[in-house]
PDB file of C-alpha atoms in Angstrom:
ATOM      1  CA  MET A   1       0.031   0.060  -0.141  1.00 46.00           C
ATOM      2  CA  GLU A   2       1.478   3.408  -0.806  1.00 50.00           C
ATOM      3  CA  LYS A   3       2.230   5.806   2.068  1.00 45.00           C
ATOM      4  CA  ASN A   4       0.843   8.743   0.122  1.00 53.00           C
ATOM      5  CA  ARG A   5      -2.642   7.300   0.506  1.00 69.00           C
ATOM      6  CA  ALA A   6      -2.515   6.855   4.109  1.00 76.00           C
ATOM      7  CA  LEU A   7      -4.988   8.681   6.182  1.00 79.00           C
ATOM      8  CA  ALA A   8      -2.949  10.056   9.212  1.00 82.00           C
ATOM      9  CA  THR A   9      -4.409   9.977  12.801  1.00 85.00           C
ATOM     10  CA  GLU A  10      -3.022  10.957  16.267  1.00 92.00           C
ATOM     11  CA  ILE A  11      -1.928   7.481  16.842  1.00 93.00           C
ATOM     12  CA  GLY A  12      -0.936   6.135  13.521  1.00 93.00           C
ATOM     13  CA  GLU A  13      -1.976   5.915   9.848  1.00 89.00           C
ATOM     14  CA  ILE A  14      -5.043   4.064   8.314  1.00 87.00           C
ATOM     15  CA  TYR A  15      -4.503   2.296   5.132  1.00 89.00           C
ATOM     16  CA  ILE A  16      -7.526   1.373   2.710  1.00 91.00           C
ATOM     17  CA  ALA A  17      -6.955  -1.424   0.230  1.00 93.00           C
ATOM     18  CA  ASP A  18      -8.267  -0.832  -3.392  1.00 94.00           C
ATOM     19  CA  GLU A  19     -10.083  -4.052  -3.000  1.00 94.00           C
ATOM     20  CA  VAL A  20     -12.164  -2.497  -0.339  1.00 94.00           C
ATOM     21  CA  VAL A  21     -13.120   0.338  -2.575  1.00 95.00           C
ATOM     22  CA  SER A  22     -14.003  -2.242  -5.212  1.00 96.00           C
ATOM     23  CA  ILE A  23     -16.369  -4.287  -2.832  1.00 95.00           C
ATOM     24  CA  ILE A  24     -18.125  -1.257  -1.450  1.00 96.00           C
ATOM     25  CA  ALA A  25     -18.828  -0.102  -4.982  1.00 97.00           C
ATOM     26  CA  GLY A  26     -20.024  -3.590  -6.053  1.00 96.00           C
ATOM     27  CA  LEU A  27     -22.329  -3.936  -3.011  1.00 96.00           C
ATOM     28  CA  ALA A  28     -23.717  -0.316  -3.626  1.00 97.00           C
ATOM     29  CA  ALA A  29     -24.458  -1.381  -7.350  1.00 96.00           C
ATOM     30  CA  THR A  30     -26.267  -4.567  -6.509  1.00 94.00           C
ATOM     31  CA  GLU A  31     -28.649  -3.114  -4.102  1.00 96.00           C
ATOM     32  CA  ILE A  32     -29.988  -1.181  -7.076  1.00 97.00           C
ATOM     33  CA  LYS A  33     -33.430  -2.443  -8.661  1.00 97.00           C
ATOM     34  CA  GLY A  34     -32.884  -3.614 -12.121  1.00 97.00           C
ATOM     35  CA  ILE A  35     -29.299  -5.030 -11.669  1.00 96.00           C
ATOM     36  CA  ALA A  36     -29.159  -8.570 -12.584  1.00 93.00           C
ATOM     37  CA  ASN A  37     -25.673  -9.228 -11.722  1.00 92.00           C
ATOM     38  CA  MET A  38     -22.238  -7.717 -12.055  1.00 92.00           C
ATOM     39  CA  GLY A  39     -20.360  -8.310 -15.220  1.00 88.00           C
ATOM     40  CA  GLY A  40     -16.824  -9.584 -15.274  1.00 71.00           C
ATOM     41  CA  GLY A  41     -14.355 -11.781 -16.692  1.00 56.00           C
ATOM     42  CA  LEU A  42     -13.893 -15.392 -16.405  1.00 50.00           C
ATOM     43  CA  SER A  43     -11.983 -15.400 -12.931  1.00 45.00           C
ATOM     44  CA  GLY A  44     -14.936 -13.863 -11.250  1.00 48.00           C
ATOM     45  CA  GLY A  45     -17.383 -16.422 -12.727  1.00 48.00           C
ATOM     46  CA  LEU A  46     -15.127 -19.312 -11.924  1.00 48.00           C
ATOM     47  CA  ALA A  47     -14.834 -18.282  -8.187  1.00 47.00           C
ATOM     48  CA  GLU A  48     -18.626 -18.241  -7.899  1.00 50.00           C
ATOM     49  CA  VAL A  49     -18.850 -21.678  -9.287  1.00 51.00           C
ATOM     50  CA  PHE A  50     -16.554 -22.910  -6.360  1.00 50.00           C
ATOM     51  CA  GLY A  51     -18.950 -21.078  -3.909  1.00 51.00           C
ATOM     52  CA  ARG A  52     -16.970 -17.977  -3.324  1.00 50.00           C
ATOM     53  CA  THR A  53     -18.771 -14.726  -3.783  1.00 65.00           C
ATOM     54  CA  ASN A  54     -16.521 -12.164  -5.584  1.00 81.00           C
ATOM     55  CA  LEU A  55     -17.982  -8.850  -4.390  1.00 80.00           C
ATOM     56  CA  SER A  56     -15.476  -6.891  -6.432  1.00 87.00           C
ATOM     57  CA  ARG A  57     -16.628  -8.790  -9.744  1.00 91.00           C
ATOM     58  CA  GLY A  58     -17.390  -6.447 -12.506  1.00 94.00           C
ATOM     59  CA  VAL A  59     -15.578  -3.474 -10.786  1.00 96.00           C
ATOM     60  CA  LYS A  60     -12.444  -1.720 -11.743  1.00 96.00           C
ATOM     61  CA  VAL A  61     -11.119   1.215  -9.559  1.00 96.00           C
ATOM     62  CA  GLU A  62      -8.178   3.614 -10.056  1.00 96.00           C
ATOM     63  CA  VAL A  63      -7.327   5.087  -6.572  1.00 93.00           C
ATOM     64  CA  GLY A  64      -5.322   8.185  -6.135  1.00 90.00           C
ATOM     65  CA  ASP A  65      -4.144  10.223  -3.054  1.00 83.00           C
ATOM     66  CA  GLN A  66      -7.802  10.973  -1.851  1.00 88.00           C
ATOM     67  CA  GLU A  67      -9.785  10.470  -4.981  1.00 94.00           C
ATOM     68  CA  THR A  68     -11.060   7.561  -7.021  1.00 96.00           C
ATOM     69  CA  SER A  69     -12.253   6.806 -10.388  1.00 97.00           C
ATOM     70  CA  ILE A  70     -14.699   3.794 -10.742  1.00 97.00           C
ATOM     71  CA  ASP A  71     -15.584   1.560 -13.915  1.00 97.00           C
ATOM     72  CA  MET A  72     -18.902  -0.723 -13.178  1.00 97.00           C
ATOM     73  CA  TYR A  73     -19.641  -3.657 -15.734  1.00 97.00           C
ATOM     74  CA  LEU A  74     -23.255  -4.493 -15.250  1.00 96.00           C
ATOM     75  CA  VAL A  75     -25.956  -6.739 -16.611  1.00 96.00           C
ATOM     76  CA  VAL A  76     -29.495  -5.211 -16.281  1.00 96.00           C
ATOM     77  CA  GLU A  77     -32.851  -6.932 -15.784  1.00 96.00           C
ATOM     78  CA  TYR A  78     -35.187  -7.012 -19.096  1.00 96.00           C
ATOM     79  CA  GLY A  79     -37.907  -4.360 -18.743  1.00 96.00           C
ATOM     80  CA  ASN A  80     -35.877  -1.608 -16.785  1.00 97.00           C
ATOM     81  CA  ARG A  81     -35.009   1.658 -18.419  1.00 97.00           C
ATOM     82  CA  ILE A  82     -31.171   1.280 -18.830  1.00 97.00           C
ATOM     83  CA  PRO A  83     -30.439   5.084 -18.334  1.00 98.00           C
ATOM     84  CA  ASP A  84     -32.453   5.165 -15.031  1.00 98.00           C
ATOM     85  CA  VAL A  85     -30.694   1.978 -13.807  1.00 98.00           C
ATOM     86  CA  ALA A  86     -27.170   3.524 -14.677  1.00 98.00           C
ATOM     87  CA  TRP A  87     -27.818   6.783 -13.086  1.00 98.00           C
ATOM     88  CA  SER A  88     -29.017   5.062  -9.780  1.00 98.00           C
ATOM     89  CA  VAL A  89     -25.822   2.983  -9.787  1.00 98.00           C
ATOM     90  CA  GLN A  90     -23.647   5.956 -10.276  1.00 98.00           C
ATOM     91  CA  ASN A  91     -25.271   7.850  -7.519  1.00 98.00           C
ATOM     92  CA  SER A  92     -25.453   4.932  -5.171  1.00 98.00           C
ATOM     93  CA  VAL A  93     -21.733   4.193  -5.748  1.00 98.00           C
ATOM     94  CA  LYS A  94     -20.500   7.728  -5.411  1.00 98.00           C
ATOM     95  CA  LYS A  95     -22.476   8.026  -2.108  1.00 98.00           C
ATOM     96  CA  ALA A  96     -21.325   4.691  -0.545  1.00 98.00           C
ATOM     97  CA  ILE A  97     -17.456   5.445  -1.367  1.00 97.00           C
ATOM     98  CA  GLU A  98     -17.544   9.222  -0.101  1.00 97.00           C
ATOM     99  CA  THR A  99     -19.499   8.233   3.035  1.00 97.00           C
ATOM    100  CA  MET A 100     -17.524   5.057   3.869  1.00 96.00           C
ATOM    101  CA  VAL A 101     -14.104   5.750   2.649  1.00 94.00           C
ATOM    102  CA  GLY A 102     -13.969   9.385   2.662  1.00 92.00           C
ATOM    103  CA  MET A 103     -12.576   9.853  -1.014  1.00 94.00           C
ATOM    104  CA  THR A 104     -13.860  11.996  -3.553  1.00 96.00           C
ATOM    105  CA  VAL A 105     -15.303  10.036  -6.422  1.00 97.00           C
ATOM    106  CA  LEU A 106     -14.207  11.682  -9.665  1.00 98.00           C
ATOM    107  CA  ASN A 107     -16.313   9.527 -11.974  1.00 97.00           C
ATOM    108  CA  VAL A 108     -18.365   6.267 -12.011  1.00 98.00           C
ATOM    109  CA  ASN A 109     -18.433   4.982 -15.521  1.00 98.00           C
ATOM    110  CA  VAL A 110     -21.255   2.485 -16.161  1.00 97.00           C
ATOM    111  CA  TYR A 111     -20.831  -0.226 -18.835  1.00 97.00           C
ATOM    112  CA  VAL A 112     -23.876  -2.433 -19.452  1.00 96.00           C
ATOM    113  CA  GLN A 113     -22.741  -5.776 -20.758  1.00 95.00           C
ATOM    114  CA  GLY A 114     -25.902  -7.484 -21.247  1.00 95.00           C
ATOM    115  CA  ILE A 115     -29.564  -7.824 -20.622  1.00 95.00           C
ATOM    116  CA  SER A 116     -31.001 -10.651 -18.253  1.00 94.00           C
ATOM    117  CA  PHE A 117     -34.240 -12.128 -19.573  1.00 93.00           C
ATOM    118  CA  PRO A 118     -36.515 -13.876 -17.016  1.00 88.00           C
ATOM    119  CA  GLN A 119     -36.468 -17.465 -17.024  1.00 82.00           C
ATOM    120  CA  GLU A 120     -39.179 -19.306 -18.596  1.00 60.00           C
ATOM    121  CA  GLU A 121     -41.491 -21.388 -16.316  1.00 53.00           C
ATOM    122  CA  GLU A 122     -40.288 -24.862 -16.384  1.00 52.00           C
ATOM    123  CA  ALA A 123     -42.825 -27.031 -18.396  1.00 48.00           C
ATOM    124  CA  LYS A 124     -45.277 -27.921 -15.618  1.00 55.00           C
ATOM    125  CA  PRO A 125     -46.539 -31.492 -15.742  1.00 58.00           C
ATOM    126  CA  GLN A 126     -50.071 -31.657 -17.378  1.00 60.00           C
ATOM    127  CA  LYS A 127     -52.682 -33.439 -15.640  1.00 61.00           C
ATOM    128  CA  LYS A 128     -54.162 -36.276 -17.491  1.00 62.00           C
ATOM    129  CA  VAL A 129     -57.738 -36.239 -18.240  1.00 62.00           C
ATOM    130  CA  LYS A 130     -59.530 -39.544 -17.571  1.00 62.00           C
TER     131      LYS A 130
END
């Protein structure tokens, strides 16, 4: 962790890992109505197959001294207005990072990677007529 990103206190310094910023952003995004799941690469998907939830999946952060820029890769549920969902994600992520970490959020870029369609109901067994 870089020294220039430490928060100095009376009794020492506080370091916040980039992964913490990613996790907070991911959690804030998934709380938004209309988000089916987070995008991401193969490694995030493999981690989830083996039972590990990757809370920073689909999130890329660049952290400076006291500011951050965030890229979010999302899948939106079918039937939702994409710009509204994206704006809600931007506002939620910005507020969460600034509140919990105390960093200035320079931007939250949202990349919609796909649309999630509702699963068709599995064919129900039909009753036989006697």
